[in-house]
Coordinates of C-alpha atoms in Angstrom, one line a residue:
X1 CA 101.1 134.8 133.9
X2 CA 99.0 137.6 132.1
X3 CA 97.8 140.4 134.0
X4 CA 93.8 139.5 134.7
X5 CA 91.7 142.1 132.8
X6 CA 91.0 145.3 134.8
X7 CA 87.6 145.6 134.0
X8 CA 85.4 142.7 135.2
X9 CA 82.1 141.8 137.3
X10 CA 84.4 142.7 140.7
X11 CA 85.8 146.1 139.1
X12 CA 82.3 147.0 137.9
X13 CA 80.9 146.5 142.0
X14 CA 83.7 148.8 143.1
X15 CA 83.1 151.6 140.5
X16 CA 79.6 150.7 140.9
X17 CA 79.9 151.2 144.9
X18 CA 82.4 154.2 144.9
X19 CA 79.9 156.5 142.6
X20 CA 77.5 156.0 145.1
X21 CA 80.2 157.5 147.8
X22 CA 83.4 157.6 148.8
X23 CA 83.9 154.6 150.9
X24 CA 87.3 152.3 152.2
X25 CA 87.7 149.0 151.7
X26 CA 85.6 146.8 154.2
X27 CA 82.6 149.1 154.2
X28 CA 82.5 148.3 150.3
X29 CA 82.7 144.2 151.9
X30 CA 80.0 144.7 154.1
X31 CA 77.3 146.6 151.3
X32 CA 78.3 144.2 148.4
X33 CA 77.4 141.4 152.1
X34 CA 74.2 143.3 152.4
X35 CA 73.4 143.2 149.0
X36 CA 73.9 139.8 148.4
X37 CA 76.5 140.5 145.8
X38 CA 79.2 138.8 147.4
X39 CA 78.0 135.3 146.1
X40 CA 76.3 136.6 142.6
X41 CA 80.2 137.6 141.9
X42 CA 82.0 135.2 144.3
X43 CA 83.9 137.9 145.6
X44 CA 87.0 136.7 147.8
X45 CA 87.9 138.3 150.9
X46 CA 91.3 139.4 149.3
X47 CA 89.4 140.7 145.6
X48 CA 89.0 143.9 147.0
X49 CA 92.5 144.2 148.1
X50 CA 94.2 143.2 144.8
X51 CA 91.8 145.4 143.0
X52 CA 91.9 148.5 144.1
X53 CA 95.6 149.0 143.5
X54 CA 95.1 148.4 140.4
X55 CA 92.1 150.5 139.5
X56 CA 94.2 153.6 141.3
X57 CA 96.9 152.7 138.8
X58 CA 94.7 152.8 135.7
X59 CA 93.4 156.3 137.1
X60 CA 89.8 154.8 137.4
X61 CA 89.7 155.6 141.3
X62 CA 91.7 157.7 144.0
X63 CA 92.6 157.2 147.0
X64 CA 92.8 159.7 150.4
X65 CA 95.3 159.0 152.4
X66 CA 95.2 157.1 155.3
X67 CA 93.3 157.7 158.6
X68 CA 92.8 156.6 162.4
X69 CA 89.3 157.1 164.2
X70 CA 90.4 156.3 168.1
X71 CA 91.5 152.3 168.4
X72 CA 90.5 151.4 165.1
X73 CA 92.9 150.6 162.3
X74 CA 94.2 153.1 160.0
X75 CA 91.6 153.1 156.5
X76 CA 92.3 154.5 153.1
X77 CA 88.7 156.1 151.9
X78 CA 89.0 155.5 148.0
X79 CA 86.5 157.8 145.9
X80 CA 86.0 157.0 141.9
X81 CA 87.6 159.2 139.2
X82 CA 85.6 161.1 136.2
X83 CA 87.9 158.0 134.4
X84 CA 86.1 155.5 136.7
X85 CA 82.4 156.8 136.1
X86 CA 82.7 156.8 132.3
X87 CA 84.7 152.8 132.5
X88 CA 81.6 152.1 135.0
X89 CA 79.1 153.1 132.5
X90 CA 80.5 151.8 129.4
X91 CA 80.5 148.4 131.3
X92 CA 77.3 148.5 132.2
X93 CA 75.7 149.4 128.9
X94 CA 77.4 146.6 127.9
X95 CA 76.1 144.4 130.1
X96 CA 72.8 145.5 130.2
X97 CA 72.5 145.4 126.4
X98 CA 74.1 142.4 125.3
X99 CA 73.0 138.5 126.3
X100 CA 76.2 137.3 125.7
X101 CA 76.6 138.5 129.4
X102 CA 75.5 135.9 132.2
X103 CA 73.2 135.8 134.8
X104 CA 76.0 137.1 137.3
X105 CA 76.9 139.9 135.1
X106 CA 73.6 141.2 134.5
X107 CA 72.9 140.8 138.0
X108 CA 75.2 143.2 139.0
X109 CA 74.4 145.4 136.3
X110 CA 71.2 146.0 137.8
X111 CA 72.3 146.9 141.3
X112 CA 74.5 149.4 139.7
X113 CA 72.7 150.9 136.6
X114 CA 71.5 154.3 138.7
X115 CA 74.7 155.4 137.0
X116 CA 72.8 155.7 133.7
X117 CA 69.8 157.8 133.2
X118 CA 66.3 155.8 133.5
X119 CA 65.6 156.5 130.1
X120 CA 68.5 154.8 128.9
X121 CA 68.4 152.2 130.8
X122 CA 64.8 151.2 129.1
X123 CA 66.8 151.8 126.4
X124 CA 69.6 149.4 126.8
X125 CA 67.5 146.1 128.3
X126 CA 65.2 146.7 125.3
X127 CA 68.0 145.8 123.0
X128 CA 68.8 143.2 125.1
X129 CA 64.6 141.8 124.8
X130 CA 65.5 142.3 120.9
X131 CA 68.8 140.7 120.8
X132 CA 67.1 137.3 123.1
X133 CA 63.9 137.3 121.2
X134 CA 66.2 137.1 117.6
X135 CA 67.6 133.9 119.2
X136 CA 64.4 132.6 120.1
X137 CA 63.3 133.2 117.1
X138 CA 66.2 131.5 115.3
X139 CA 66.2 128.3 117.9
X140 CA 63.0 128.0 117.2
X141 CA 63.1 127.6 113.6
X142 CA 66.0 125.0 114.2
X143 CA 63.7 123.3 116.3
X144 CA 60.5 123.0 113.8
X145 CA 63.1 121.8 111.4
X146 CA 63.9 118.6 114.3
X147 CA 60.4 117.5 113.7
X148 CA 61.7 114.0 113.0
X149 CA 63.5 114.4 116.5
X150 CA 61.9 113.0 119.5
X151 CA 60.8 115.7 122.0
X152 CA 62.8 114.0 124.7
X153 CA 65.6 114.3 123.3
X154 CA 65.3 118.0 122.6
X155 CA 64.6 118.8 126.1
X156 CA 68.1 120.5 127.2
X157 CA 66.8 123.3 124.1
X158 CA 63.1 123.7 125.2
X159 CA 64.5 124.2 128.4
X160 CA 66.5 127.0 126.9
X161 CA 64.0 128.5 125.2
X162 CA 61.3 129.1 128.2
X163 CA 64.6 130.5 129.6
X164 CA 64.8 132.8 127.1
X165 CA 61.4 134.3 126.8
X166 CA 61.0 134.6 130.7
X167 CA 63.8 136.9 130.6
X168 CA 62.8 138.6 127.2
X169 CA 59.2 139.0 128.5
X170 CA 60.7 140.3 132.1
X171 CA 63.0 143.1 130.2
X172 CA 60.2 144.2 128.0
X173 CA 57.5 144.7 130.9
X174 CA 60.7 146.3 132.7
X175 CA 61.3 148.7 130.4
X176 CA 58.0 149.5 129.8
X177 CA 57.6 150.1 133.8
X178 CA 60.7 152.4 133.2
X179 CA 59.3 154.6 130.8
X180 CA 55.9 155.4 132.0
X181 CA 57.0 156.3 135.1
X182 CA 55.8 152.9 137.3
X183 CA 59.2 152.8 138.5
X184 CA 60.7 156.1 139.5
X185 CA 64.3 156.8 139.1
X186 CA 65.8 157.2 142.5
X187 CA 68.6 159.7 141.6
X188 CA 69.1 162.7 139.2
X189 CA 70.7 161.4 135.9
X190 CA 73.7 164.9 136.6
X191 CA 74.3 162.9 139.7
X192 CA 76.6 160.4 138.0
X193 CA 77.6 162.5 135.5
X194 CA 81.1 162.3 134.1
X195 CA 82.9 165.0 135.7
X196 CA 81.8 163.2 138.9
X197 CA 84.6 163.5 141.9

C-alpha cells in the first residue's frame, strides 16, 4: 500500500495547532474538540497518533522528550519546526486561494490562517472570489446557451451557482473587512515567521 500523503487537512490542524504552542497529543484532541474541527476533518481518535511520527520524520515538527506530572501518564510535548511553519503556510495559501479545495479544506484554512499576515490573507481569498466568479461566469454562459432546456431540469446547476456567488460575495466582503481594518489581526505577522521554534 502507498504511503498516504504527509501533507493533508489532518497535518495542516497539527502544524496549524503546534505554531500556536507547543502542545502533546491529547491537548491538540481536545482544541481541534473545542473547535469543532474534529468533524469538519473527521479526525479519528488514532490520526493524531499515526501522524505525528511521521511529521517528526519529515522534520516538519520535534518532539521533547517524555514527561510525568504526579499520577498522570508520561506525555511527549511536540513543538513545530521552521520546516513545519513554512509546509503550514504553503498549504494554506493553497487552500485559501484555490476552489478546487472543499468546504472541509477551506474550513480549516480559516481556523488556521493567523499563520499568514492579514494582508495576505485578503490577498489570497481574493484570488479565490476571482478564480469562483470566472466559473460562474463560464456556467453561466453554458447555461444561457441551455435555453431550449427546461429549467427543471437544470436545477442541480442553478443550485451550484447560488453556491457559488454566496461564497464569492462572502470572500470579497471578507477581504474587504480585512483590509480596512474592520477585522483586526489578532497576532503580529513576525509571530509565525519562518525561523519560528
Amino acid at each position: 500500500m502507498p504511503p498516504r500523503p504527509l501533507f493533508s487537512l489532518p497535518a495542516l490542524a497539527v502544524l496549524g495547532l503546534l505554531a500556536e504552542s507547543a502542545r502533546h497529543p491529547y491537548e491538540m484532541r481536545t482544541l481541534l474538540r473545542e473547535r469543532g474541527l474534529d468533524r469538519t476533518l473527521k479526525l479519528k481518535h488514532a490520526t493524531l497518533y499515526d501522524l505525528l511520527p511521521r511529521l517528526t520524520a519529515a522534520g516538519l515538527v520535534e518532539q521533547d522528550d517524555p514527561t510525568r506530572s504526579g499520577n498522570r501518564p508520561e506525555r511527549t510535548v511536540y513543538r513545530i519546526t521552521p520546516a513545519g511553519i513554512t509546509a503550514l503556510k504553503t498549504g494554506l495559501r493553497k487552500v485559501l486561494s484555490d476552489p478546487t479545495h472543499d468546504a472541509a479544506a477551506f474550513a480549516a484554512a480559516l481556523a488556521f490562517m493567523f499563520a499568514l499576515p492579514g494582508s495576505e490573507v485578503a490577498e489570497l481569498v481574493s484570488r479565490r472570489a476571482e478564480r469562483i466568479d470566472a466559473t460562474v461566469e463560464e456556467v453561466e454562459a453554458g447555461l444561457s446557451a441551455a435555453s431550449h432546456v427546461e429549467p427543471v431540469f437544470l436545477t442541480d446547476h442553478t443550485y451550484a451557482q447560488a453556491l457559488r456567488r454566496a461564497e464569492r460575495d462572502w470572500l470579497l466582503a471578507f477581504a474587504a473587512d480585512l483590509r480596512q481594518g474592520t477585522l483586526t489581526w489578532p497576532l503580529a505577522d513576525e509571530e509565525y515567521s519562518d525561523d519560528h521554534s
